[in-house]
JSON list of C-alpha atoms in Angstrom, two decimals:
[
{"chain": "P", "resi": 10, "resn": "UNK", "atom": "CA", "xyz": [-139.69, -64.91, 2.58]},
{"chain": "P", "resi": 11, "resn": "UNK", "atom": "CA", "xyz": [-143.39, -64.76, 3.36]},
{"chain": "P", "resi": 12, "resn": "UNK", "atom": "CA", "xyz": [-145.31, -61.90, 1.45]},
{"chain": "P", "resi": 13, "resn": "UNK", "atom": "CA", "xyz": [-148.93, -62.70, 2.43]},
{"chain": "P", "resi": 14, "resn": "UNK", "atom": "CA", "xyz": [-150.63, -62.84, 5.13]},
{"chain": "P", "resi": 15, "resn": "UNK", "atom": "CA", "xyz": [-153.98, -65.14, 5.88]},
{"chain": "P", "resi": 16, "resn": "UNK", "atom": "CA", "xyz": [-156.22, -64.27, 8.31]},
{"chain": "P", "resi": 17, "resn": "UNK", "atom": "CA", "xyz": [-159.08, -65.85, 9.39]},
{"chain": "P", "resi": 18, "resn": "UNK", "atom": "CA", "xyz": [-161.78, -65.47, 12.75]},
{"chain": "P", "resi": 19, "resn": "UNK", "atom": "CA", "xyz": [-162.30, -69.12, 12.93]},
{"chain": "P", "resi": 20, "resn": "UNK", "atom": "CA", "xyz": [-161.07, -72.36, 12.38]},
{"chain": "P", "resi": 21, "resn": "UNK", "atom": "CA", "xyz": [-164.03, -73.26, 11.23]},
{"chain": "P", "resi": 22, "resn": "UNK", "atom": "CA", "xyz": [-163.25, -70.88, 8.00]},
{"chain": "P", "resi": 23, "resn": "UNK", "atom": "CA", "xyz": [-160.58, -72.80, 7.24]},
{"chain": "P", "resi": 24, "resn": "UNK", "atom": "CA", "xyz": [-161.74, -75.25, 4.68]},
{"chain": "P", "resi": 25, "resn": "UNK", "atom": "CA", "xyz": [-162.07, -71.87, 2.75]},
{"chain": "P", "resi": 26, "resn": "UNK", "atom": "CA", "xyz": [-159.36, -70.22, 3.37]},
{"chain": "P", "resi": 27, "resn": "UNK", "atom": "CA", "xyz": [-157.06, -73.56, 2.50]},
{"chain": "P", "resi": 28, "resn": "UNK", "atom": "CA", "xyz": [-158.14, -72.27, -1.06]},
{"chain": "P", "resi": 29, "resn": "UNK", "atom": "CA", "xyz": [-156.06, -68.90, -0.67]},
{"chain": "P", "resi": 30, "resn": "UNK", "atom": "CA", "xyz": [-153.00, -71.80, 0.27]},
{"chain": "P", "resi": 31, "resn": "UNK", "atom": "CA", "xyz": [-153.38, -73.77, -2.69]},
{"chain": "P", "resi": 32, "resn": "UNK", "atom": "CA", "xyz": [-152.85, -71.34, -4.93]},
{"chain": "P", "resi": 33, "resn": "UNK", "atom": "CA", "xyz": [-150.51, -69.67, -3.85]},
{"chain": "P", "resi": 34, "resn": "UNK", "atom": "CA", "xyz": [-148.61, -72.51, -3.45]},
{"chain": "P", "resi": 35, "resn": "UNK", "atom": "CA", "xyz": [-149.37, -73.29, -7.00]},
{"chain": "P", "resi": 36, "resn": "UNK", "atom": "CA", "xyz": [-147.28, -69.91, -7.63]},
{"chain": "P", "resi": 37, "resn": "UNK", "atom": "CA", "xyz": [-144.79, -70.54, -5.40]},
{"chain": "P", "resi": 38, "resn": "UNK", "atom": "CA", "xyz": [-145.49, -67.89, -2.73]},
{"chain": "P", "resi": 39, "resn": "UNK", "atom": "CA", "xyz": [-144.71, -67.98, 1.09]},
{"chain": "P", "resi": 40, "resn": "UNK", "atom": "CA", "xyz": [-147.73, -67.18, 3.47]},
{"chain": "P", "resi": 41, "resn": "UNK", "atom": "CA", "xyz": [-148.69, -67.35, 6.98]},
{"chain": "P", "resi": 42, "resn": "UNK", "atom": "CA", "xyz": [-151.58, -68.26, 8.25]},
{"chain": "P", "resi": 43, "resn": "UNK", "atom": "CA", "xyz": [-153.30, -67.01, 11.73]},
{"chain": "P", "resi": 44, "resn": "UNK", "atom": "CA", "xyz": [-156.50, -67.90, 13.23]},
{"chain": "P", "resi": 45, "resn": "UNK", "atom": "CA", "xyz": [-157.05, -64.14, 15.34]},
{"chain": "P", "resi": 46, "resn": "UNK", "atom": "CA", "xyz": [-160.07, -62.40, 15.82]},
{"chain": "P", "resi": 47, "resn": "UNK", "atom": "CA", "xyz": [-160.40, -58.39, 16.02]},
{"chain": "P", "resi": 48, "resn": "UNK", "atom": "CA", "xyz": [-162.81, -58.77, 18.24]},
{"chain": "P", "resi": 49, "resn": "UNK", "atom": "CA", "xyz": [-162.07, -61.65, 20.91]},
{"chain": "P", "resi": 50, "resn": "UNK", "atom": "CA", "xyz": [-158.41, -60.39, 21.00]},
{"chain": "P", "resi": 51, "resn": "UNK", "atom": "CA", "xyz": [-157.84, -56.27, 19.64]},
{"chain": "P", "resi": 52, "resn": "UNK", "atom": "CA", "xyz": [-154.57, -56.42, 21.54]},
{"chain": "P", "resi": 53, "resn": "UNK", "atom": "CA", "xyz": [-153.04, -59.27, 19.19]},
{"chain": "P", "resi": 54, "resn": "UNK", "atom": "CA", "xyz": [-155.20, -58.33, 16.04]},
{"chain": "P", "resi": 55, "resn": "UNK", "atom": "CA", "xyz": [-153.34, -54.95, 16.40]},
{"chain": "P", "resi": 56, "resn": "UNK", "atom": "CA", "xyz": [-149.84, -55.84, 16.95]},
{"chain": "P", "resi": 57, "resn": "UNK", "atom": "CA", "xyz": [-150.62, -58.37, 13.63]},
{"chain": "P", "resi": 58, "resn": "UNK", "atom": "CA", "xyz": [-152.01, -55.38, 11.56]},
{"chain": "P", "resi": 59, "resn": "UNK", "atom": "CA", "xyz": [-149.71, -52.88, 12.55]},
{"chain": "P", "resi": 60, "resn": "UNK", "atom": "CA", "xyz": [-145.68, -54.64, 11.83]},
{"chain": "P", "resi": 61, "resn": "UNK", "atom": "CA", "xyz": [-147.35, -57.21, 9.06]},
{"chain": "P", "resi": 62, "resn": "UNK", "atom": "CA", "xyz": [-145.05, -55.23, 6.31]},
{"chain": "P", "resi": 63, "resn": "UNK", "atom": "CA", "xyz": [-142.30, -54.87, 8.54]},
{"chain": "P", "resi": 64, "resn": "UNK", "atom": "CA", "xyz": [-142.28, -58.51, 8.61]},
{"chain": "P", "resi": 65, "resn": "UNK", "atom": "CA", "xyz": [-142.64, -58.64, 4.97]},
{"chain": "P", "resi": 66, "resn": "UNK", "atom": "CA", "xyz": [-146.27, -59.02, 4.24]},
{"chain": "P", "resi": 67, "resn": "UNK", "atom": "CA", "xyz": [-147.09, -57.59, 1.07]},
{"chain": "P", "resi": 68, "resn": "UNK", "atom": "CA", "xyz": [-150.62, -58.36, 0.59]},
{"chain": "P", "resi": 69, "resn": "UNK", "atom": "CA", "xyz": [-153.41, -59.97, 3.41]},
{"chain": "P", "resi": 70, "resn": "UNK", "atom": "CA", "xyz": [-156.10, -62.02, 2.47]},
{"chain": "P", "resi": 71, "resn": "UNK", "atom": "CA", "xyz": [-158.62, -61.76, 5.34]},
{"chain": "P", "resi": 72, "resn": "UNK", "atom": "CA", "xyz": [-161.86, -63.82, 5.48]},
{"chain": "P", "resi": 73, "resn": "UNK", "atom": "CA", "xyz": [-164.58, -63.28, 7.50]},
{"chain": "P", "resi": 74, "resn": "UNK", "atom": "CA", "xyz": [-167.96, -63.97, 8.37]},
{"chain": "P", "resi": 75, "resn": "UNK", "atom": "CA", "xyz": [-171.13, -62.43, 10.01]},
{"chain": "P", "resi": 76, "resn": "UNK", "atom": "CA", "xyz": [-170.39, -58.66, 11.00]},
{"chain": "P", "resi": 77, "resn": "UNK", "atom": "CA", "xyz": [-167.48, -59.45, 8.45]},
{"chain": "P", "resi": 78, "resn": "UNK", "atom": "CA", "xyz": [-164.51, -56.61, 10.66]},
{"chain": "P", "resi": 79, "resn": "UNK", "atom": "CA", "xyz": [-161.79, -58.47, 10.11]},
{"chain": "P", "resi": 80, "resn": "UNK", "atom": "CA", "xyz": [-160.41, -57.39, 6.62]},
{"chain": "P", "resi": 81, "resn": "UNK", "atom": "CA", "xyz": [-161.91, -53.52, 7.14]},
{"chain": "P", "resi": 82, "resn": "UNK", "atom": "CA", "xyz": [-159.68, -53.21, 10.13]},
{"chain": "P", "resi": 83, "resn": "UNK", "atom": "CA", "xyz": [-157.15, -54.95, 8.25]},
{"chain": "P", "resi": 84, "resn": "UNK", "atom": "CA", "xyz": [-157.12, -52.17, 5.79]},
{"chain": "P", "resi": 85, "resn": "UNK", "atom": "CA", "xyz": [-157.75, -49.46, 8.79]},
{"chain": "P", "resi": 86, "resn": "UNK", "atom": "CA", "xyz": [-154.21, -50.50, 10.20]},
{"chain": "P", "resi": 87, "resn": "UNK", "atom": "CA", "xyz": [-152.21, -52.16, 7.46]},
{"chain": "P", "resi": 88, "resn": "UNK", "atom": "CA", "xyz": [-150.58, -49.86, 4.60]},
{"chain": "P", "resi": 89, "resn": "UNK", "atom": "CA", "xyz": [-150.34, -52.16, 1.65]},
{"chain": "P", "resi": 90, "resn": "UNK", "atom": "CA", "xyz": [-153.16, -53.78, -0.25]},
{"chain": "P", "resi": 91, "resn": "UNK", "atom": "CA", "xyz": [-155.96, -56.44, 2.18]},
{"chain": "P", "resi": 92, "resn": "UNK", "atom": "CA", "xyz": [-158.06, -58.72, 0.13]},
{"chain": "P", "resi": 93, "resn": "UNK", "atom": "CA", "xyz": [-161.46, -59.58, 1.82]},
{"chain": "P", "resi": 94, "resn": "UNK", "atom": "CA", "xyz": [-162.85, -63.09, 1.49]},
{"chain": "P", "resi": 95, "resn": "UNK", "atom": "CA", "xyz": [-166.58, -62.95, 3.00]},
{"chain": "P", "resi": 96, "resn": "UNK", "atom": "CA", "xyz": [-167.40, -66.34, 4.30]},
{"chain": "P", "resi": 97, "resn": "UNK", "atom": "CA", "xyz": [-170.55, -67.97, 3.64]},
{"chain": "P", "resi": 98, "resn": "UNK", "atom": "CA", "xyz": [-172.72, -67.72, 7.15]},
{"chain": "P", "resi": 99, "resn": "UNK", "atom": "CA", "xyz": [-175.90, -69.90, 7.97]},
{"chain": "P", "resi": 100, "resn": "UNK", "atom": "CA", "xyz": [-178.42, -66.89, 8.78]},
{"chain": "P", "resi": 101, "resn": "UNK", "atom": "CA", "xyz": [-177.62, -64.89, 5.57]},
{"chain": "P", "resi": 102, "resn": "UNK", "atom": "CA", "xyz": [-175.87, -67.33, 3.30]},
{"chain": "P", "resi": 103, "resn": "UNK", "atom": "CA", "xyz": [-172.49, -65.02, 3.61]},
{"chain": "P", "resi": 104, "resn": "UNK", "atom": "CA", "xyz": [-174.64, -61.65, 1.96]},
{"chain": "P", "resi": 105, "resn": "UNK", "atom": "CA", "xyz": [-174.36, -60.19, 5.23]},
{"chain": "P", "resi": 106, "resn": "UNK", "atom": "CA", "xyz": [-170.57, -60.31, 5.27]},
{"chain": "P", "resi": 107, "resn": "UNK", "atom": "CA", "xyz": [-169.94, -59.80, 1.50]},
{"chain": "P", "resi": 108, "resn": "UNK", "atom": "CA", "xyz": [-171.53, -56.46, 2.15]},
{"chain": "P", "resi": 109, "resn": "UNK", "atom": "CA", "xyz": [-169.83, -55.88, 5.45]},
{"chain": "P", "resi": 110, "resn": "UNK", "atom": "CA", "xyz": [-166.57, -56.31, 3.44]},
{"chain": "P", "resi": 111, "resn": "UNK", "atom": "CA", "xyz": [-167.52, -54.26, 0.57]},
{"chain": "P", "resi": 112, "resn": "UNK", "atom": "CA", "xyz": [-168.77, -51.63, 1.70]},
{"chain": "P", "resi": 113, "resn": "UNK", "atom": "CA", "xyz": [-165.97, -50.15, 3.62]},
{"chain": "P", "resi": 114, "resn": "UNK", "atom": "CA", "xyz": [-165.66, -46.01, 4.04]},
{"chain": "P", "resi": 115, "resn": "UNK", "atom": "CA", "xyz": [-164.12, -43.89, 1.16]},
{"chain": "P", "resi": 116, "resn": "UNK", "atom": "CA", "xyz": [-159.92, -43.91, 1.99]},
{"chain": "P", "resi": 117, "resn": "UNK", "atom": "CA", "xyz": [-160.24, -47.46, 3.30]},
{"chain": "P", "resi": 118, "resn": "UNK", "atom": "CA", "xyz": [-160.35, -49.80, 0.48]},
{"chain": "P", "resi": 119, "resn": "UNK", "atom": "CA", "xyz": [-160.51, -54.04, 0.79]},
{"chain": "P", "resi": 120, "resn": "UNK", "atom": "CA", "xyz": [-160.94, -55.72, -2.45]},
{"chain": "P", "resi": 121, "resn": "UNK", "atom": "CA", "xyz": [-163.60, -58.43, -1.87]},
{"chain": "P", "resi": 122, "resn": "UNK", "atom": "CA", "xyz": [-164.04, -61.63, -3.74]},
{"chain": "P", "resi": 123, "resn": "UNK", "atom": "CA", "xyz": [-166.76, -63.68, -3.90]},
{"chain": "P", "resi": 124, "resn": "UNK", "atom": "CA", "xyz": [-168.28, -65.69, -1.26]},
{"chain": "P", "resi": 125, "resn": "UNK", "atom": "CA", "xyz": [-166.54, -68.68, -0.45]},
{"chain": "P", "resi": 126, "resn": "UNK", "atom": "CA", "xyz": [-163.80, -67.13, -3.21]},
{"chain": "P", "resi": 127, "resn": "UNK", "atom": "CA", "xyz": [-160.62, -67.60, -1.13]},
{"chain": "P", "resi": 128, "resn": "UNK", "atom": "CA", "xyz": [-159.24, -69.34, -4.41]},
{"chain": "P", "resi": 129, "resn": "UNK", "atom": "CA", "xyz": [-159.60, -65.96, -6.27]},
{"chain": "P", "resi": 130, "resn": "UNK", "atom": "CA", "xyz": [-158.37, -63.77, -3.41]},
{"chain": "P", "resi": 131, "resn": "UNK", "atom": "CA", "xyz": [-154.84, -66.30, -3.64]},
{"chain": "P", "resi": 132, "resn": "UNK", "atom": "CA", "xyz": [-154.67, -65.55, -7.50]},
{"chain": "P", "resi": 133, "resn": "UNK", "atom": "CA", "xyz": [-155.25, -61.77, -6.99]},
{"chain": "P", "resi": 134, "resn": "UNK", "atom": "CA", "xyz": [-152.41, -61.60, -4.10]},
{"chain": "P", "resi": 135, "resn": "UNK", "atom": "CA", "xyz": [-150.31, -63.22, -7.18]},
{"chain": "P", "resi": 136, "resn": "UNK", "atom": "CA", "xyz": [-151.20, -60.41, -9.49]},
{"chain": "P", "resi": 137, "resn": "UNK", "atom": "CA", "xyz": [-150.30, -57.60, -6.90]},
{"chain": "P", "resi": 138, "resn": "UNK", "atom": "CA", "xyz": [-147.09, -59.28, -6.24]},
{"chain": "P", "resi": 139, "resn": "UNK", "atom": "CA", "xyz": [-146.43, -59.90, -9.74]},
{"chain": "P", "resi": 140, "resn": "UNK", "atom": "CA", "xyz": [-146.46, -55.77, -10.38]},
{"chain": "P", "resi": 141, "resn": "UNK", "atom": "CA", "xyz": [-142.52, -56.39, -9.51]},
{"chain": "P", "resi": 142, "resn": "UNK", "atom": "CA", "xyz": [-142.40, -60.23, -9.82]},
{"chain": "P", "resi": 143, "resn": "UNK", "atom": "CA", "xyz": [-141.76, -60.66, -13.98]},
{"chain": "P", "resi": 144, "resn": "UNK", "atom": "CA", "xyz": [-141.23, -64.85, -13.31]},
{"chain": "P", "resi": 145, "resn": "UNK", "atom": "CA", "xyz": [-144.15, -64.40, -10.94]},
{"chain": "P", "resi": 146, "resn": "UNK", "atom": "CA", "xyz": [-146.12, -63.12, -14.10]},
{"chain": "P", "resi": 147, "resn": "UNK", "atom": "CA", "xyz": [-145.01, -65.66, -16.73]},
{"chain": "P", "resi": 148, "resn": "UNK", "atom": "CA", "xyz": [-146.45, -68.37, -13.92]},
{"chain": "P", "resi": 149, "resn": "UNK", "atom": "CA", "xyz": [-149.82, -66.61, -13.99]},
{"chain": "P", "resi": 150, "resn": "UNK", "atom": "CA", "xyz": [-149.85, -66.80, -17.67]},
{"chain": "P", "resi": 151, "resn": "UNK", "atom": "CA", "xyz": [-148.96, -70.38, -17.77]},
{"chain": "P", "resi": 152, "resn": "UNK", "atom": "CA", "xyz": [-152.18, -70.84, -15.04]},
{"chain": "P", "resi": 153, "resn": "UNK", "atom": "CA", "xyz": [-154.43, -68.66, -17.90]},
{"chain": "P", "resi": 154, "resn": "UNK", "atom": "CA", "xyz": [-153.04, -70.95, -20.41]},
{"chain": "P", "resi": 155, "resn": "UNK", "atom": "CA", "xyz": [-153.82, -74.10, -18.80]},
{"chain": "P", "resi": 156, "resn": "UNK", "atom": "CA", "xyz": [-157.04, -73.14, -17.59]},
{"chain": "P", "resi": 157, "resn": "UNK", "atom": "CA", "xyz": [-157.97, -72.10, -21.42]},
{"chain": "P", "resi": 158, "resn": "UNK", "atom": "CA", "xyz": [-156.45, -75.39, -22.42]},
{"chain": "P", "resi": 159, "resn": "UNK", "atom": "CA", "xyz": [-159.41, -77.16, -19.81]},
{"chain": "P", "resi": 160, "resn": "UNK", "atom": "CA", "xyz": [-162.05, -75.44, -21.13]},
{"chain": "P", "resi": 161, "resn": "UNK", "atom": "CA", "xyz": [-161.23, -76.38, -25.31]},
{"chain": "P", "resi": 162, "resn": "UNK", "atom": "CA", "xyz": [-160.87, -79.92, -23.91]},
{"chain": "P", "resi": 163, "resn": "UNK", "atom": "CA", "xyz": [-164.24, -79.59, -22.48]},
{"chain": "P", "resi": 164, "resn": "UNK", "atom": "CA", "xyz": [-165.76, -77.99, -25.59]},
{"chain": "P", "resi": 165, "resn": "UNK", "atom": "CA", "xyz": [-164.13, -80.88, -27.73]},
{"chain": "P", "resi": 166, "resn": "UNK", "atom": "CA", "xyz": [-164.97, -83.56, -25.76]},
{"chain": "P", "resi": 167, "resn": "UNK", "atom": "CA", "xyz": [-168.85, -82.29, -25.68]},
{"chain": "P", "resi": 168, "resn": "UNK", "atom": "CA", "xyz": [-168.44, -81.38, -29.67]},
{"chain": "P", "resi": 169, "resn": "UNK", "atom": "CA", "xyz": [-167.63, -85.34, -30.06]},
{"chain": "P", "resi": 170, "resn": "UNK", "atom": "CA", "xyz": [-169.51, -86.90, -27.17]},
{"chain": "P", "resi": 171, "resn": "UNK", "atom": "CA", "xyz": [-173.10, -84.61, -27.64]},
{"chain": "P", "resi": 172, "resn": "UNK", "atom": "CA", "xyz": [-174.34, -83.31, -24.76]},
{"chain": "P", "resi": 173, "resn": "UNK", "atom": "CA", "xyz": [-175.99, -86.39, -23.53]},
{"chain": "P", "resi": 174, "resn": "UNK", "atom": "CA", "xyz": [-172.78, -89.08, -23.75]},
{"chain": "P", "resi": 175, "resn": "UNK", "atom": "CA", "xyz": [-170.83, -85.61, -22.24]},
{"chain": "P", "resi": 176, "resn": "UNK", "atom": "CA", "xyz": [-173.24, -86.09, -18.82]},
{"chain": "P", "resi": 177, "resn": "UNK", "atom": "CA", "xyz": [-173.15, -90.11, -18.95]},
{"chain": "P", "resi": 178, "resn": "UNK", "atom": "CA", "xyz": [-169.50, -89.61, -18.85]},
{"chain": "P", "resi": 179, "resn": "UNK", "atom": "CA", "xyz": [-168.88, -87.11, -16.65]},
{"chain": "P", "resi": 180, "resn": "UNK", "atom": "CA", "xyz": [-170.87, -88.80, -14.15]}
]
């Protein structure tokens, strides 16, 4: 059954949204995934918003760029949680939609990721969905595990290697 729901404005935001898709798939977790803009079409936007949980959707990941709407009205319409992803825009280098996103009025909350961070927003839809999910959980764990398991290979491999055969290498 697909829980989340990922929106984007563009196709062109979709080499950063694919992020939100690989990890979820990594977990396991159905999404859909809809190109629809709250501006260019309200009509559809609404109708999207508006039965996403009766259709399931227990968490959207929006991303956005520029004047950034797209998660805020998420979270205007939509009762469970909306994840904002603000996309990284050539005028303002994405600041102008990170604060868009973030700075939504008291009662309306998105959480926002980082720039570009549609990878994070697909881990943190895992962690709300894991609240009632225990196998969901024990997956996430396994993820921390194996990323801590990178990052002591990493420290060994520069511990024997020395920071300058660690950059020859790595090259």
């Amino acid at each position: 059954m697909v829980k989340v729901g990922i929106l984007m404005g563009s196709d062109s935001d979709l080499p950063i949204m694919s992020k939100a898709c690989e990890m979820l798939n990594k977990f396991g977790i159905e999404y859909e995934m809809k190109i629809i803009s709250a501006h260019r079409m309200p009509d559809i936007f609404v109708e999207y918003a508006t039965t996403a949980e009766e259709r399931g959707i227990e968490v959207i990941i929006a991303g956005a760029g520029g004047a950034a709407h797209l998660p805020g009205m998420c979270a205007a319409l939509y009762k469970l949680p909306v994840i904002g992803v603000p996309i990284e825009t050539k005028t303002l280098g994405g600041v102008d939609s990170l604060y868009s996103i973030v700075q939504m009025p008291s009662g309306i909350p998105v959480a926002t990721v980082a720039i570009n961070g549609a990878a994070n927003a697909g881990i943190l839809a895992a962690k709300i969905l894991s609240i009632s999910d225990p196998s969901l959980r024990e997956k996430l764990a396994a993820y921390q595990q194996q990323m801590k398991a990178s990052v002591v290979a990493k420290d060994e491999k520069l511990n024997r290697l020395g920071y300058e055969g660690y950059l020859k290498q790595s090259k």
